[in-house]
N, CA, C and O of each residue as an XYZ file, in Angstrom:
384
protein
N     -24.546    -61.612   -217.117
C     -23.937    -61.505   -218.422
C     -25.009    -61.747   -219.468
O     -25.963    -62.489   -219.234
N     -24.845    -61.108   -220.638
C     -25.777    -61.288   -221.732
C     -25.458    -62.532   -222.524
O     -24.545    -63.282   -222.179
N     -26.213    -62.755   -223.591
C     -25.974    -63.913   -224.413
C     -24.655    -63.838   -225.119
O     -24.128    -62.752   -225.358
N     -24.111    -64.998   -225.459
C     -22.847    -65.045   -226.197
C     -21.622    -64.908   -225.335
O     -20.528    -64.719   -225.865
N     -21.756    -64.994   -224.032
C     -20.611    -64.837   -223.170
C     -19.690    -66.056   -223.245
O     -20.090    -67.132   -223.690
N     -18.453    -65.858   -222.801
C     -17.474    -66.946   -222.774
C     -16.624    -66.764   -221.528
O     -16.394    -65.641   -221.080
N     -16.156    -67.883   -220.971
C     -15.339    -67.821   -219.756
C     -14.078    -68.673   -219.926
O     -14.024    -69.597   -220.737
N     -13.070    -68.320   -219.128
C     -11.819    -69.095   -219.070
C     -11.268    -68.977   -217.647
O     -11.494    -67.979   -216.962
N     -10.553    -69.996   -217.221
C      -9.928    -69.963   -215.898
C      -8.414    -70.011   -216.037
O      -7.883    -70.496   -217.036
N      -7.728    -69.502   -215.023
C      -6.284    -69.529   -214.995
C      -5.792    -68.607   -213.882
O      -6.578    -67.871   -213.286
N      -4.507    -68.648   -213.609
C      -3.907    -67.802   -212.570
C      -3.404    -66.526   -213.245
O      -2.230    -66.443   -213.604
N      -4.265    -65.544   -213.419
C      -3.931    -64.348   -214.182
C      -3.037    -63.362   -213.420
O      -2.392    -62.519   -214.044
N      -2.985    -63.449   -212.090
C      -2.156    -62.528   -211.317
C      -0.991    -63.236   -210.623
O      -0.360    -62.662   -209.735
N      -0.700    -64.487   -211.022
C       0.475    -65.244   -210.563
C       0.568    -65.348   -209.040
O       1.654    -65.248   -208.469
N      -0.595    -65.552   -208.380
C      -0.580    -65.699   -206.930
C      -0.829    -67.140   -206.479
O      -0.926    -67.409   -205.282
N      -0.933    -68.071   -207.442
C      -1.159    -69.473   -207.123
C      -2.627    -69.837   -206.966
O      -2.941    -70.994   -206.687
N      -3.535    -68.882   -207.138
C      -4.970    -69.118   -207.026
C      -5.597    -69.084   -208.429
O      -5.193    -68.291   -209.280
N      -6.584    -69.949   -208.653
C      -7.264    -69.969   -209.936
C      -8.263    -68.809   -210.011
O      -9.117    -68.648   -209.138
N      -8.136    -68.012   -211.065
C      -8.996    -66.853   -211.305
C      -9.956    -67.161   -212.444
O      -9.811    -68.179   -213.120
N     -10.917    -66.304   -212.658
C     -11.919    -66.498   -213.701
C     -11.977    -65.257   -214.589
O     -12.048    -64.134   -214.091
N     -11.945    -65.467   -215.906
C     -12.115    -64.375   -216.870
C     -13.406    -64.627   -217.619
O     -13.704    -65.762   -217.989
N     -14.177    -63.567   -217.846
C     -15.453    -63.679   -218.545
C     -15.592    -62.544   -219.521
O     -15.324    -61.391   -219.183
N     -16.012    -62.859   -220.742
C     -16.321    -61.859   -221.756
C     -17.837    -61.801   -221.866
O     -18.501    -62.828   -222.001
N     -18.374    -60.594   -221.809
C     -19.814    -60.419   -221.836
C     -20.198    -59.353   -222.857
O     -20.100    -58.162   -222.565
N     -20.626    -59.752   -224.030
C     -21.075    -58.781   -225.023
C     -22.516    -58.332   -224.762
O     -23.350    -59.124   -224.323
N     -22.795    -57.069   -225.035
C     -24.160    -56.554   -224.939
C     -24.471    -55.871   -226.274
O     -23.688    -55.958   -227.220
N     -25.587    -55.210   -226.341
C     -25.951    -54.536   -227.577
C     -25.106    -53.280   -227.834
O     -25.104    -52.754   -228.948
N     -24.397    -52.803   -226.819
C     -23.628    -51.565   -226.987
C     -22.126    -51.721   -226.775
O     -21.364    -50.851   -227.199
N     -21.678    -52.792   -226.139
C     -20.242    -52.945   -225.865
C     -19.909    -54.409   -225.559
O     -20.795    -55.247   -225.390
N     -18.619    -54.683   -225.494
C     -18.142    -55.994   -225.060
C     -17.174    -55.747   -223.895
O     -16.229    -54.968   -224.026
N     -17.406    -56.401   -222.772
C     -16.552    -56.203   -221.612
C     -15.860    -57.483   -221.228
O     -16.399    -58.578   -221.395
N     -14.657    -57.333   -220.709
C     -13.889    -58.429   -220.135
C     -13.804    -58.162   -218.633
O     -13.377    -57.089   -218.209
N     -14.214    -59.147   -217.834
C     -14.097    -59.026   -216.392
C     -13.233    -60.194   -215.902
O     -13.469    -61.350   -216.254
N     -12.246    -59.872   -215.095
C     -11.409    -60.894   -214.477
C     -11.703    -60.850   -212.973
O     -11.585    -59.815   -212.318
N     -12.087    -62.011   -212.463
C     -12.360    -62.142   -211.030
C     -11.138    -62.792   -210.397
O     -10.856    -63.966   -210.637
N     -10.420    -62.028   -209.593
C      -9.177    -62.505   -208.970
C      -9.515    -63.196   -207.638
O     -10.072    -62.584   -206.726
N      -9.167    -64.461   -207.557
C      -9.386    -65.269   -206.364
C      -8.343    -64.908   -205.318
O      -7.144    -64.948   -205.596
N      -8.785    -64.559   -204.134
C      -7.847    -64.187   -203.059
C      -7.536    -65.334   -202.112
O      -6.757    -65.170   -201.174
N      -8.153    -66.523   -202.355
C      -7.835    -67.688   -201.533
C      -8.354    -67.630   -200.121
O      -7.927    -68.408   -199.268
N      -9.276    -66.712   -199.858
C      -9.885    -66.581   -198.532
C     -11.399    -66.604   -198.710
O     -11.896    -66.835   -199.813
N     -12.117    -66.367   -197.640
C     -13.572    -66.292   -197.746
C     -14.025    -64.934   -198.251
O     -15.215    -64.726   -198.485
N     -13.087    -64.003   -198.421
C     -13.441    -62.695   -198.968
C     -13.876    -62.848   -200.418
O     -13.390    -63.736   -201.118
N     -14.783    -61.996   -200.876
C     -15.186    -62.088   -202.275
C     -14.019    -61.772   -203.219
O     -13.100    -61.043   -202.846
N     -14.054    -62.314   -204.430
C     -12.975    -62.034   -205.371
C     -12.967    -60.576   -205.790
O     -14.000    -59.906   -205.786
N     -11.788    -60.097   -206.151
C     -11.633    -58.744   -206.677
C     -11.909    -58.832   -208.163
O     -11.402    -59.734   -208.830
N     -12.708    -57.911   -208.703
C     -13.001    -57.938   -210.130
C     -12.385    -56.730   -210.822
O     -12.380    -55.616   -210.299
N     -11.864    -56.996   -212.021
C     -11.296    -55.973   -212.879
C     -12.073    -56.037   -214.179
O     -12.131    -57.093   -214.808
N     -12.673    -54.927   -214.596
C     -13.468    -54.916   -215.805
C     -12.924    -53.894   -216.769
O     -12.577    -52.779   -216.379
N     -12.848    -54.277   -218.042
C     -12.411    -53.378   -219.093
C     -13.277    -53.570   -220.320
O     -13.817    -54.653   -220.544
N     -13.406    -52.545   -221.095
C     -14.173    -52.626   -222.345
C     -13.248    -53.056   -223.473
O     -12.125    -52.563   -223.585
N     -13.716    -53.969   -224.304
C     -12.938    -54.419   -225.430
C     -13.454    -53.784   -226.709
O     -14.658    -53.587   -226.874
N     -12.550    -53.470   -227.599
C     -12.924    -52.894   -228.884
C     -13.283    -54.024   -229.858
O     -12.565    -54.283   -230.824
N     -14.411    -54.690   -229.581
C     -14.840    -55.807   -230.394
C     -16.299    -55.596   -230.782
O     -17.040    -54.905   -230.083
N     -16.707    -56.194   -231.898
C     -18.132    -56.097   -232.263
C     -19.002    -56.694   -231.157
O     -18.615    -57.673   -230.519
N     -20.148    -56.118   -230.937
C     -21.048    -56.624   -229.905
C     -21.662    -57.950   -230.332
O     -21.939    -58.168   -231.511
N     -21.869    -58.821   -229.369
C     -22.453    -60.141   -229.579
C     -21.660    -60.997   -230.563
O     -22.225    -61.915   -231.158
N     -20.373    -60.727   -230.751
C     -19.594    -61.465   -231.748
C     -18.571    -62.404   -231.129
O     -17.949    -63.180   -231.854
N     -18.372    -62.364   -229.813
C     -17.348    -63.198   -229.188
C     -17.762    -64.667   -229.262
O     -18.876    -65.032   -228.885
N     -16.843    -65.504   -229.755
C     -17.189    -66.925   -229.842
C     -16.366    -67.777   -228.864
O     -16.867    -68.789   -228.372
N     -15.127    -67.395   -228.573
C     -14.298    -68.189   -227.652
C     -13.374    -67.300   -226.846
O     -12.969    -66.226   -227.290
N     -13.049    -67.770   -225.650
C     -12.080    -67.125   -224.764
C     -11.136    -68.224   -224.284
O     -11.588    -69.225   -223.730
N      -9.856    -68.051   -224.487
C      -8.878    -69.066   -224.150
C      -7.749    -68.477   -223.340
O      -7.180    -67.455   -223.723
N      -7.409    -69.116   -222.206
C      -6.259    -68.712   -221.392
C      -5.096    -69.619   -221.743
O      -5.186    -70.838   -221.601
N      -3.999    -69.020   -222.202
C      -2.813    -69.786   -222.644
C      -1.591    -68.848   -222.596
O      -1.722    -67.637   -222.767
N      -0.412    -69.426   -222.361
C       0.823    -68.642   -222.390
C       1.344    -68.629   -223.822
O       2.102    -69.516   -224.213
N       0.948    -67.643   -224.597
C       1.305    -67.579   -226.023
C       2.769    -67.238   -226.284
O       3.367    -67.757   -227.226
N       3.345    -66.376   -225.465
C       4.700    -65.911   -225.732
C       5.756    -66.560   -224.829
O       6.885    -66.079   -224.738
N       5.375    -67.659   -224.162
C       6.317    -68.473   -223.371
C       7.058    -67.673   -222.313
O       8.248    -67.894   -222.087
N       6.354    -66.731   -221.653
C       6.984    -65.961   -220.589
C       6.501    -66.399   -219.212
O       6.758    -65.725   -218.215
N       5.801    -67.529   -219.158
C       5.285    -68.115   -217.913
C       4.154    -67.283   -217.293
O       3.855    -67.432   -216.108
N       3.519    -66.402   -218.096
C       2.392    -65.590   -217.652
C       1.227    -65.853   -218.608
O       1.400    -65.849   -219.827
N       0.027    -66.083   -218.036
C      -1.112    -66.386   -218.872
C      -1.552    -65.194   -219.708
O      -1.578    -64.056   -219.240
N      -1.894    -65.483   -220.941
C      -2.453    -64.502   -221.862
C      -3.878    -64.945   -222.168
O      -4.246    -66.088   -221.898
N      -4.676    -64.049   -222.726
C      -6.034    -64.398   -223.152
C      -6.181    -64.193   -224.639
O      -5.715    -63.198   -225.194
N      -6.831    -65.140   -225.279
C      -7.175    -65.033   -226.684
C      -8.689    -64.935   -226.753
O      -9.406    -65.787   -226.227
N      -9.163    -63.888   -227.409
C     -10.594    -63.678   -227.593
C     -10.869    -63.753   -229.094
O     -10.328    -62.968   -229.873
N     -11.711    -64.701   -229.490
C     -12.027    -64.817   -230.917
C     -13.447    -64.341   -231.172
O     -14.336    -64.489   -230.333
N     -13.633    -63.771   -232.340
C     -14.961    -63.403   -232.821
C     -15.179    -64.114   -234.138
O     -14.328    -64.891   -234.570
N     -16.291    -63.866   -234.775
C     -16.515    -64.496   -236.077
C     -15.651    -63.904   -237.176
O     -15.632    -64.433   -238.287
N     -14.926    -62.810   -236.895
C     -14.069    -62.202   -237.919
C     -12.652    -61.904   -237.469
O     -11.848    -61.445   -238.279
N     -12.305    -62.153   -236.179
C     -10.973    -61.759   -235.719
C     -10.487    -62.634   -234.569
O     -11.255    -63.325   -233.899
N      -9.156    -62.566   -234.374
C      -8.509    -63.188   -233.213
C      -7.802    -62.046   -232.485
O      -7.009    -61.324   -233.089
N      -8.083    -61.878   -231.198
C      -7.547    -60.774   -230.410
C      -6.740    -61.333   -229.252
O      -7.183    -62.263   -228.579
N      -5.562    -60.778   -229.013
C      -4.657    -61.267   -227.978
C      -4.465    -60.201   -226.908
O      -4.185    -59.041   -227.210
N      -4.621    -60.614   -225.647
C      -4.342    -59.770   -224.514
C      -3.217    -60.438   -223.738
O      -3.414    -61.500   -223.148
N      -2.035    -59.820   -223.737
C      -0.861    -60.406   -223.102
C      -0.884    -60.155   -221.600
O      -1.173    -59.046   -221.151
N      -0.580    -61.189   -220.831
C      -0.513    -61.075   -219.388
C       0.887    -60.709   -218.934
O       1.867    -61.088   -219.575
N       0.992    -59.971   -217.825
C       2.301    -59.653   -217.282
C       2.429    -60.106   -215.826
O       3.355    -59.704   -215.122
N       1.478    -60.957   -215.376
C       1.510    -61.447   -214.025
C       0.744    -60.581   -213.034
O       0.556    -60.976   -211.884
N       0.298    -59.401   -213.469
C      -0.499    -58.513   -212.628
C      -1.841    -58.210   -213.298
O      -2.872    -58.131   -212.630
N      -1.820    -58.045   -214.603
C      -3.041    -57.744   -215.383
C      -2.751    -58.086   -216.836
O      -1.684    -58.607   -217.159
N      -3.685    -57.798   -217.689
C      -3.531    -58.067   -219.113
C      -3.448    -56.773   -219.865
O      -4.067    -55.781   -219.481
N      -2.669    -56.773   -220.959
C      -2.594    -55.577   -221.808
C      -3.107    -55.914   -223.178
O      -2.763    -56.960   -223.729
N      -3.912    -55.061   -223.737
C      -4.536    -55.277   -225.040
C      -3.481    -55.030   -226.124
O      -2.927    -53.935   -226.220
N      -3.212    -56.047   -226.930
C      -2.228    -55.921   -227.993
C      -2.875    -56.094   -229.349
O      -2.189    -56.354   -230.337
N      -4.189    -55.953   -229.410
C      -4.903    -56.128   -230.670
C      -4.615    -54.996   -231.606
O      -5.132    -54.973   -232.724
């Protein structure tokens, strides 16, 4: 990951295992990668998506249930915006 990255942990796919989310800005894009823990010795499954955010601008990543639906959401903040990705227990959807 490049400079300015941020990480958060939580059970993003509702399987009882702690997963890892990481935001990694570069000079050309900002990506969100979620590493899904499978609870075995197998390597985690990773899901990567590009975020429509300014590069190198991410300051915080927070995993929290914002809409009280018992599914973790992610909040990504930059120096100029707050972006919400709602979780549905399988993946996150960009609602920015």
